[in-house]
C-alpha atoms as a PDB file:
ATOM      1  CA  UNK A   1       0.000   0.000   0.000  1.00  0.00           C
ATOM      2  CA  UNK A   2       3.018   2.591   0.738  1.00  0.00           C
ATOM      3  CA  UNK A   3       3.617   2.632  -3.039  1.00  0.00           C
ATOM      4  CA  UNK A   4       0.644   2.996  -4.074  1.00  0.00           C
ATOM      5  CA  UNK A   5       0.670   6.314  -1.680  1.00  0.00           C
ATOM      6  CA  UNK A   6       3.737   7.244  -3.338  1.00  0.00           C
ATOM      7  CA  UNK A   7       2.420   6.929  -6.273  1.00  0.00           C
ATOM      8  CA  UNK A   8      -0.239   8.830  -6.377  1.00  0.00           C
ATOM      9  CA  UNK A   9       1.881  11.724  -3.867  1.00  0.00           C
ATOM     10  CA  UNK A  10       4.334  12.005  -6.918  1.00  0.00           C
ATOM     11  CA  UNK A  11       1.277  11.499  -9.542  1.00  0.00           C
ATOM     12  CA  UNK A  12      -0.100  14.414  -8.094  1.00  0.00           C
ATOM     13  CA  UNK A  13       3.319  16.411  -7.577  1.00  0.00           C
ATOM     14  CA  UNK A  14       3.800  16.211 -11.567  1.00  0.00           C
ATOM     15  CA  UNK A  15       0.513  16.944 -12.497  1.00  0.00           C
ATOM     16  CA  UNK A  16       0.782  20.429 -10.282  1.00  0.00           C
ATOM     17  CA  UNK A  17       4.109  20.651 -11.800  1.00  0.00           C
ATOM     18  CA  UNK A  18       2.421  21.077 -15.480  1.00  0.00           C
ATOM     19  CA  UNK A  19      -0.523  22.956 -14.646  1.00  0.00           C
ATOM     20  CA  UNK A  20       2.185  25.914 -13.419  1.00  0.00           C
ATOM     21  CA  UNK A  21       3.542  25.280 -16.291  1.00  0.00           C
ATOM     22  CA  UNK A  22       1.244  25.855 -18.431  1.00  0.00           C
ATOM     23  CA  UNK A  23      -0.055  28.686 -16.431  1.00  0.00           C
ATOM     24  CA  UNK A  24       3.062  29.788 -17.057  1.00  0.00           C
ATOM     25  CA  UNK A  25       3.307  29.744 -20.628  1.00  0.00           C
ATOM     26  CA  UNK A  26      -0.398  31.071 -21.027  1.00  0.00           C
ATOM     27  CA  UNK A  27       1.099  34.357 -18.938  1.00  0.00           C
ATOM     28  CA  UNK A  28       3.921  34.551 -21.121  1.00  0.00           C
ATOM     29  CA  UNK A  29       1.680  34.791 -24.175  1.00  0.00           C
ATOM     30  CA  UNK A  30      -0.202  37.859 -22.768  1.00  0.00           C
ATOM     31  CA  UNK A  31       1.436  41.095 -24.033  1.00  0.00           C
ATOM     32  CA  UNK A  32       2.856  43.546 -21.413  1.00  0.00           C
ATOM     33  CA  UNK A  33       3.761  46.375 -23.204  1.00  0.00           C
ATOM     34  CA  UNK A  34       6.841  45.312 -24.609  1.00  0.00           C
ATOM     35  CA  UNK A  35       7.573  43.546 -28.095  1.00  0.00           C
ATOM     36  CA  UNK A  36       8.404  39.713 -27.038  1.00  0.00           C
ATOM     37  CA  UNK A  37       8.914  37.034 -29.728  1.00  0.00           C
ATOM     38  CA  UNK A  38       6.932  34.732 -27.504  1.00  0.00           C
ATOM     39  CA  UNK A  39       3.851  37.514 -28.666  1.00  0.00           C
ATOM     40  CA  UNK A  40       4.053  35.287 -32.436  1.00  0.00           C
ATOM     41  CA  UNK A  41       4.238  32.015 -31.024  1.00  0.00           C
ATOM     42  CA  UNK A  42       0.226  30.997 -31.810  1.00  0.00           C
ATOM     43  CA  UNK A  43       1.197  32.883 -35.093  1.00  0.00           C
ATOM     44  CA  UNK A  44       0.629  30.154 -37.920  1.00  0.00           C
ATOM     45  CA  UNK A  45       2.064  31.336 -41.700  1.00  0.00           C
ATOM     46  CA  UNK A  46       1.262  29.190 -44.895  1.00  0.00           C
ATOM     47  CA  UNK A  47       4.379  27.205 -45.640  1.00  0.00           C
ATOM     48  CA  UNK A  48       3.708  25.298 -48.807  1.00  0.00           C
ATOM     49  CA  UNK A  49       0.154  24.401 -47.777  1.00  0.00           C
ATOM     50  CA  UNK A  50       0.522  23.955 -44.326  1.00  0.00           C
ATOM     51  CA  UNK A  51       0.011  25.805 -41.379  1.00  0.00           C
ATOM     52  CA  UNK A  52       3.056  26.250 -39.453  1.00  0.00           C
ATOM     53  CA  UNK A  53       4.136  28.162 -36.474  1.00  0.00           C
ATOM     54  CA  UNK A  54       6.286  31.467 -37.752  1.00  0.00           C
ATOM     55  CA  UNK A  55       9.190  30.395 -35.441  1.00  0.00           C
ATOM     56  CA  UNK A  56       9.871  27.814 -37.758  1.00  0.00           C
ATOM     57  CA  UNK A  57      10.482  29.838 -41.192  1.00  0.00           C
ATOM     58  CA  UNK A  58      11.838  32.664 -39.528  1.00  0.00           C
ATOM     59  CA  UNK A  59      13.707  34.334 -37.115  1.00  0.00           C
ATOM     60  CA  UNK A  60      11.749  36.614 -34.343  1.00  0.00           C
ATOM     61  CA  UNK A  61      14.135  39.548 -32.698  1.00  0.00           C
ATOM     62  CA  UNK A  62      12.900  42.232 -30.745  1.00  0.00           C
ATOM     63  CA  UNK A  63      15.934  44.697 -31.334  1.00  0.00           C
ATOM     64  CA  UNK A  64      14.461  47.137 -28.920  1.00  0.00           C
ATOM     65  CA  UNK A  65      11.202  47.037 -26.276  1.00  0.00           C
ATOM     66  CA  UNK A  66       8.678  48.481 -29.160  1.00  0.00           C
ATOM     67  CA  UNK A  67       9.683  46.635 -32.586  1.00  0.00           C
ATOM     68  CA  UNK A  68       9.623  43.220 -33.573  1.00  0.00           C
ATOM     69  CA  UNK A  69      11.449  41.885 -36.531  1.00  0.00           C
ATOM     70  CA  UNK A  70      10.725  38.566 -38.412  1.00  0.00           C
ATOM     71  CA  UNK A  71      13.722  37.679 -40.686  1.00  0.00           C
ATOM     72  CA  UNK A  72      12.040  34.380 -42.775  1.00  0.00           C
ATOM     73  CA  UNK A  73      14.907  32.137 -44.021  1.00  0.00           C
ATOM     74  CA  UNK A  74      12.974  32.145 -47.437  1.00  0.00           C
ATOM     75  CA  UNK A  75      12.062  35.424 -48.714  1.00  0.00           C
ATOM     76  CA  UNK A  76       9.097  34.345 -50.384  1.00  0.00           C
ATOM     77  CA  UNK A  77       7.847  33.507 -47.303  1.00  0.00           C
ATOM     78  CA  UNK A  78       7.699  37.757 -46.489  1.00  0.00           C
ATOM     79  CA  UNK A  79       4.641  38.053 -48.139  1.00  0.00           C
ATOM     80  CA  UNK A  80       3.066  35.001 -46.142  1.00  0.00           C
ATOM     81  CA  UNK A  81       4.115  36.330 -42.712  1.00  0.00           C
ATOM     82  CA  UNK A  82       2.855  39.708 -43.480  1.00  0.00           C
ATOM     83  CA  UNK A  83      -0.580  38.114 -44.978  1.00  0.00           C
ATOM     84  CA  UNK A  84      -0.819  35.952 -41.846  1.00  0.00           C
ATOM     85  CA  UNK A  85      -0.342  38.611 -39.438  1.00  0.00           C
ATOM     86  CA  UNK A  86      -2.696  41.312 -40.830  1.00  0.00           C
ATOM     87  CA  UNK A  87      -5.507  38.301 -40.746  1.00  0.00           C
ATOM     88  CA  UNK A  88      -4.483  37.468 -36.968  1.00  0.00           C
ATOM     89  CA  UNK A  89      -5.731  38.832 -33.731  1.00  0.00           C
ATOM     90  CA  UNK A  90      -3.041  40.094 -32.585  1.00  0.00           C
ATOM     91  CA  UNK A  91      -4.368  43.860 -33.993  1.00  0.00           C
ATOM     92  CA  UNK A  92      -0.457  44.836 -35.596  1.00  0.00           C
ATOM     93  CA  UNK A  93      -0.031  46.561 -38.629  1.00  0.00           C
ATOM     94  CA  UNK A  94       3.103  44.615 -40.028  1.00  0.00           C
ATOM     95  CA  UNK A  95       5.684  46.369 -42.137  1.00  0.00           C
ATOM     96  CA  UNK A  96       7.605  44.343 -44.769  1.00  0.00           C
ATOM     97  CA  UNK A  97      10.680  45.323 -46.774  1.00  0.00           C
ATOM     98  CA  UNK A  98      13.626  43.092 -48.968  1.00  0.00           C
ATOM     99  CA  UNK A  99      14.618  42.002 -45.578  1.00  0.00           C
ATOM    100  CA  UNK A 100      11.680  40.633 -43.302  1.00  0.00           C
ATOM    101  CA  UNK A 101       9.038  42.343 -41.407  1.00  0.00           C
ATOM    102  CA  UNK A 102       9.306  44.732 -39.017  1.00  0.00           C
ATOM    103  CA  UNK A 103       6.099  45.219 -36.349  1.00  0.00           C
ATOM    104  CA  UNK A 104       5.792  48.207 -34.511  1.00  0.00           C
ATOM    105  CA  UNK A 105       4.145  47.131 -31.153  1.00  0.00           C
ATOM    106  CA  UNK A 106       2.016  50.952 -29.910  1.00  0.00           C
ATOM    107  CA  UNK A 107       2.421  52.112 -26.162  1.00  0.00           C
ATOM    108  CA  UNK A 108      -1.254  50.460 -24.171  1.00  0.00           C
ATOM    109  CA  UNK A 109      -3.524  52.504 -22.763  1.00  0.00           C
ATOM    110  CA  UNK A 110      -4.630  52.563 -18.998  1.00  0.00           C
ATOM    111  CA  UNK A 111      -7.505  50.576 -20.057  1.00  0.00           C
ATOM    112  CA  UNK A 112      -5.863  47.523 -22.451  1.00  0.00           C
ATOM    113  CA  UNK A 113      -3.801  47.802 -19.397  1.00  0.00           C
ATOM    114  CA  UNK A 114      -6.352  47.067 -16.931  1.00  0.00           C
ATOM    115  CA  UNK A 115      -8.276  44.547 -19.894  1.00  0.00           C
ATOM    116  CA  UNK A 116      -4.682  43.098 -19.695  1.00  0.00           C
ATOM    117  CA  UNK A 117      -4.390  42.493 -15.762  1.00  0.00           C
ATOM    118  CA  UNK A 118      -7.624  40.865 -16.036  1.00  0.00           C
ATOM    119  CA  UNK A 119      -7.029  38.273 -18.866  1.00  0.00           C
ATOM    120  CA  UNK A 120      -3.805  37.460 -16.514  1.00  0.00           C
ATOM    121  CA  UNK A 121      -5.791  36.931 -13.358  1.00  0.00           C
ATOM    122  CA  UNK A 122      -8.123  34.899 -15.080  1.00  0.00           C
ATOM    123  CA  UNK A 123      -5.279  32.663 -16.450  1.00  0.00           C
ATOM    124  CA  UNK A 124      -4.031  32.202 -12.951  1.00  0.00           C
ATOM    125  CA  UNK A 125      -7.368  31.815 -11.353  1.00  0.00           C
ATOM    126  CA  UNK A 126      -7.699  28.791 -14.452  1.00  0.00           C
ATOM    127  CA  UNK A 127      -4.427  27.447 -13.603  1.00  0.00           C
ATOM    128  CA  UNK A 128      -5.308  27.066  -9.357  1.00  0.00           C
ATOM    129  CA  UNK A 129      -8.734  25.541 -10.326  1.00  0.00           C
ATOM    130  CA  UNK A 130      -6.573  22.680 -12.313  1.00  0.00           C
ATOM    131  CA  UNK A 131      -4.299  22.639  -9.210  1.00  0.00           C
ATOM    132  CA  UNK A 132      -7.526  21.933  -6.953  1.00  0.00           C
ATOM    133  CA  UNK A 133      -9.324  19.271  -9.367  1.00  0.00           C
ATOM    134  CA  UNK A 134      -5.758  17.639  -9.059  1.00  0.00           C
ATOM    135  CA  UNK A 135      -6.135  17.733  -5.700  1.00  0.00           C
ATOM    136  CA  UNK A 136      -9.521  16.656  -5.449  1.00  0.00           C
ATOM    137  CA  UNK A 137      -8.598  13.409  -8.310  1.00  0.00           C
ATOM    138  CA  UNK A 138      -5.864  12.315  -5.847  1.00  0.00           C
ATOM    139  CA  UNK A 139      -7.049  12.648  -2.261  1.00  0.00           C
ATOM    140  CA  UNK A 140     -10.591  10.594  -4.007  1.00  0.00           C
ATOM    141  CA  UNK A 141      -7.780   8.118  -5.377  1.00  0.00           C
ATOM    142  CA  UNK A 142      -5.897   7.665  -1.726  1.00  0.00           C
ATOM    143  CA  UNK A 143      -9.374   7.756   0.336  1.00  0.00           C
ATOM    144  CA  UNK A 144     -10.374   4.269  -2.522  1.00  0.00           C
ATOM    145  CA  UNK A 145      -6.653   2.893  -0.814  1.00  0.00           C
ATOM    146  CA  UNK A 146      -8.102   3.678   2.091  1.00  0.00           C
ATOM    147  CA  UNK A 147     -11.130   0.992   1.144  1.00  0.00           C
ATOM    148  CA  UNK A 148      -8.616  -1.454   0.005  1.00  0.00           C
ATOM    149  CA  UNK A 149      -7.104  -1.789   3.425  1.00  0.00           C
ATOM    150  CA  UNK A 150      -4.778   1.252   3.634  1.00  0.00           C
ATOM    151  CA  UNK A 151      -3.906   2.212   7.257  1.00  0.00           C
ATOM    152  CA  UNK A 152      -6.202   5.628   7.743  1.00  0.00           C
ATOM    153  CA  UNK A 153      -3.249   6.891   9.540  1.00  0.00           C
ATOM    154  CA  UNK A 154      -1.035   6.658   6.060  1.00  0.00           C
ATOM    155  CA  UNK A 155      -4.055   8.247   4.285  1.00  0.00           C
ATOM    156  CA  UNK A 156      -4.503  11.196   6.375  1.00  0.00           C
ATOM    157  CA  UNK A 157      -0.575  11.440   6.332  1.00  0.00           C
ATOM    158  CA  UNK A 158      -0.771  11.716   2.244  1.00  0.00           C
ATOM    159  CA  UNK A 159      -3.563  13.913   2.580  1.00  0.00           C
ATOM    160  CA  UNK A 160      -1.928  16.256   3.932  1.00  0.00           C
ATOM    161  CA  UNK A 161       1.543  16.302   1.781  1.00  0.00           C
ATOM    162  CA  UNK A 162      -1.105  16.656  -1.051  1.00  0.00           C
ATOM    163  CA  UNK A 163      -2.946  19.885   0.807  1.00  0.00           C
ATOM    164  CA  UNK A 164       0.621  21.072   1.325  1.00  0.00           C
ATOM    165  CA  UNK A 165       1.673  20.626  -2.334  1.00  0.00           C
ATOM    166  CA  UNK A 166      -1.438  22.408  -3.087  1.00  0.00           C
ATOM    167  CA  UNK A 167      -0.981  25.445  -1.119  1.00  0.00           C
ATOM    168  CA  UNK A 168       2.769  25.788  -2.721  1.00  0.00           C
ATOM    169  CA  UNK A 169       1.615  25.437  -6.589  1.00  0.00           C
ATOM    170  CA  UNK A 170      -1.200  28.109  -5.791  1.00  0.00           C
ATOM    171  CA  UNK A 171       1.011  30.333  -4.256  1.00  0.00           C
ATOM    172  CA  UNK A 172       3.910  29.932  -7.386  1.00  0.00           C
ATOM    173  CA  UNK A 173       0.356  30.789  -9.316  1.00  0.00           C
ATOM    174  CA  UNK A 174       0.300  33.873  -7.775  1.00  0.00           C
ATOM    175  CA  UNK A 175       3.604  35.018  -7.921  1.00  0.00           C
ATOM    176  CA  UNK A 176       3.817  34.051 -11.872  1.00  0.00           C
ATOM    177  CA  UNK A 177       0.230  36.876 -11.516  1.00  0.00           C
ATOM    178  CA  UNK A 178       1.586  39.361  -9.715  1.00  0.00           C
ATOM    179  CA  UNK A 179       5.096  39.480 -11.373  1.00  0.00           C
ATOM    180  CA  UNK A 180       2.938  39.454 -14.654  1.00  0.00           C
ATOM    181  CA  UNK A 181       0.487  42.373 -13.088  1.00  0.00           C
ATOM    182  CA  UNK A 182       3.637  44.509 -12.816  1.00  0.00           C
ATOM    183  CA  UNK A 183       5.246  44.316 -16.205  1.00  0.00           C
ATOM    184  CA  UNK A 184       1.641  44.955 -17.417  1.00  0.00           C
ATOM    185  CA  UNK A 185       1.491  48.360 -15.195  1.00  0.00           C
ATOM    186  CA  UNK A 186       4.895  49.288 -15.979  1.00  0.00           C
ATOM    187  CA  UNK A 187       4.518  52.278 -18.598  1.00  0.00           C
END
């Protein structure tokens, strides 16, 4: 039974492990202000007939905190980019010359700031609720062990290390939002 405990203590561990991650990433992907490359990685260009992500034809460089320059390794592929970044969401007016294609990313306003800070707290609010129903899948899984013969003093042991690796994930949650809040704020 002690393995099985383990198991699902380290199951659980992993599984928290990923949802910060991808909490993470989702953050990452919000724009604060500043051009980031990471702000094109959803970006999909037609290579050939295929959707693929602009990271992979091109080079992204931000030479400085307000430009963005995408230097394809093909230069028929300038055109695509261009194309594929006027028809995206990401609401940039792309610039294109012999060389690649330079975006200009505008200064936010107090209130895309603020829209900002709320798409971010609602990706970390996301990312705890995964950490919870992770929490909630395991402890159901140890308190079944507990049915199979477990000791109850074992259970309530792993109970707890699972409460306790909850509390840490949803506090690394909040530090990944409130690091986030403040490059958003920063003008």
């Amino acid at each position: 039974m002690d393995e099985d405990i383990k198991f699902y203590l380290d199951e659980a561990e992993e599984s928290m492990g990923k949802a910060l991650q991808h909490t993470s990433v989702e953050m990452t992907r919000i724009r604060a202000g500043k051009a980031s490359p990471a702000m094109l990685d959803s970006l999909r260009v037609d290579y050939y007939g295929t959707p693929t992500p602009v990271a992979q034809v091109a080079n992204v460089s931000a030479p400085d905190a307000r430009t963005l320059f995408i230097k394809p390794w093909e230069k028929n592929m300038i055109s695509e980019i261009a194309k594929a970044i006027k028809n995206s969401d990401l609401g940039l007016n792309p610039q294109s010359d012999a060389e690649g294609v330079r975006l200009n990313i505008p200064a936010m306003t107090e209130e895309r700031r603020r829209d900002l800070v709320k798409q971010a707290k609602s990706e970390s609010e996301s990312g705890k609720v995964r950490i919870r129903s992770i929490r909630k899948d395991v402890n159901e899984s140890l308190r079944k062990l507990l049915k199979d013969g477990a000791s109850e003093d074992a259970i309530k042991d792993a109970e707890a290390k699972v409460q306790k690796a909850t509390d840490s994930y949803i506090s690394k949650v909040d530090e990944l939002l409130s690091r986030k809040e403040a490059e958003i704020m920063t003008i």
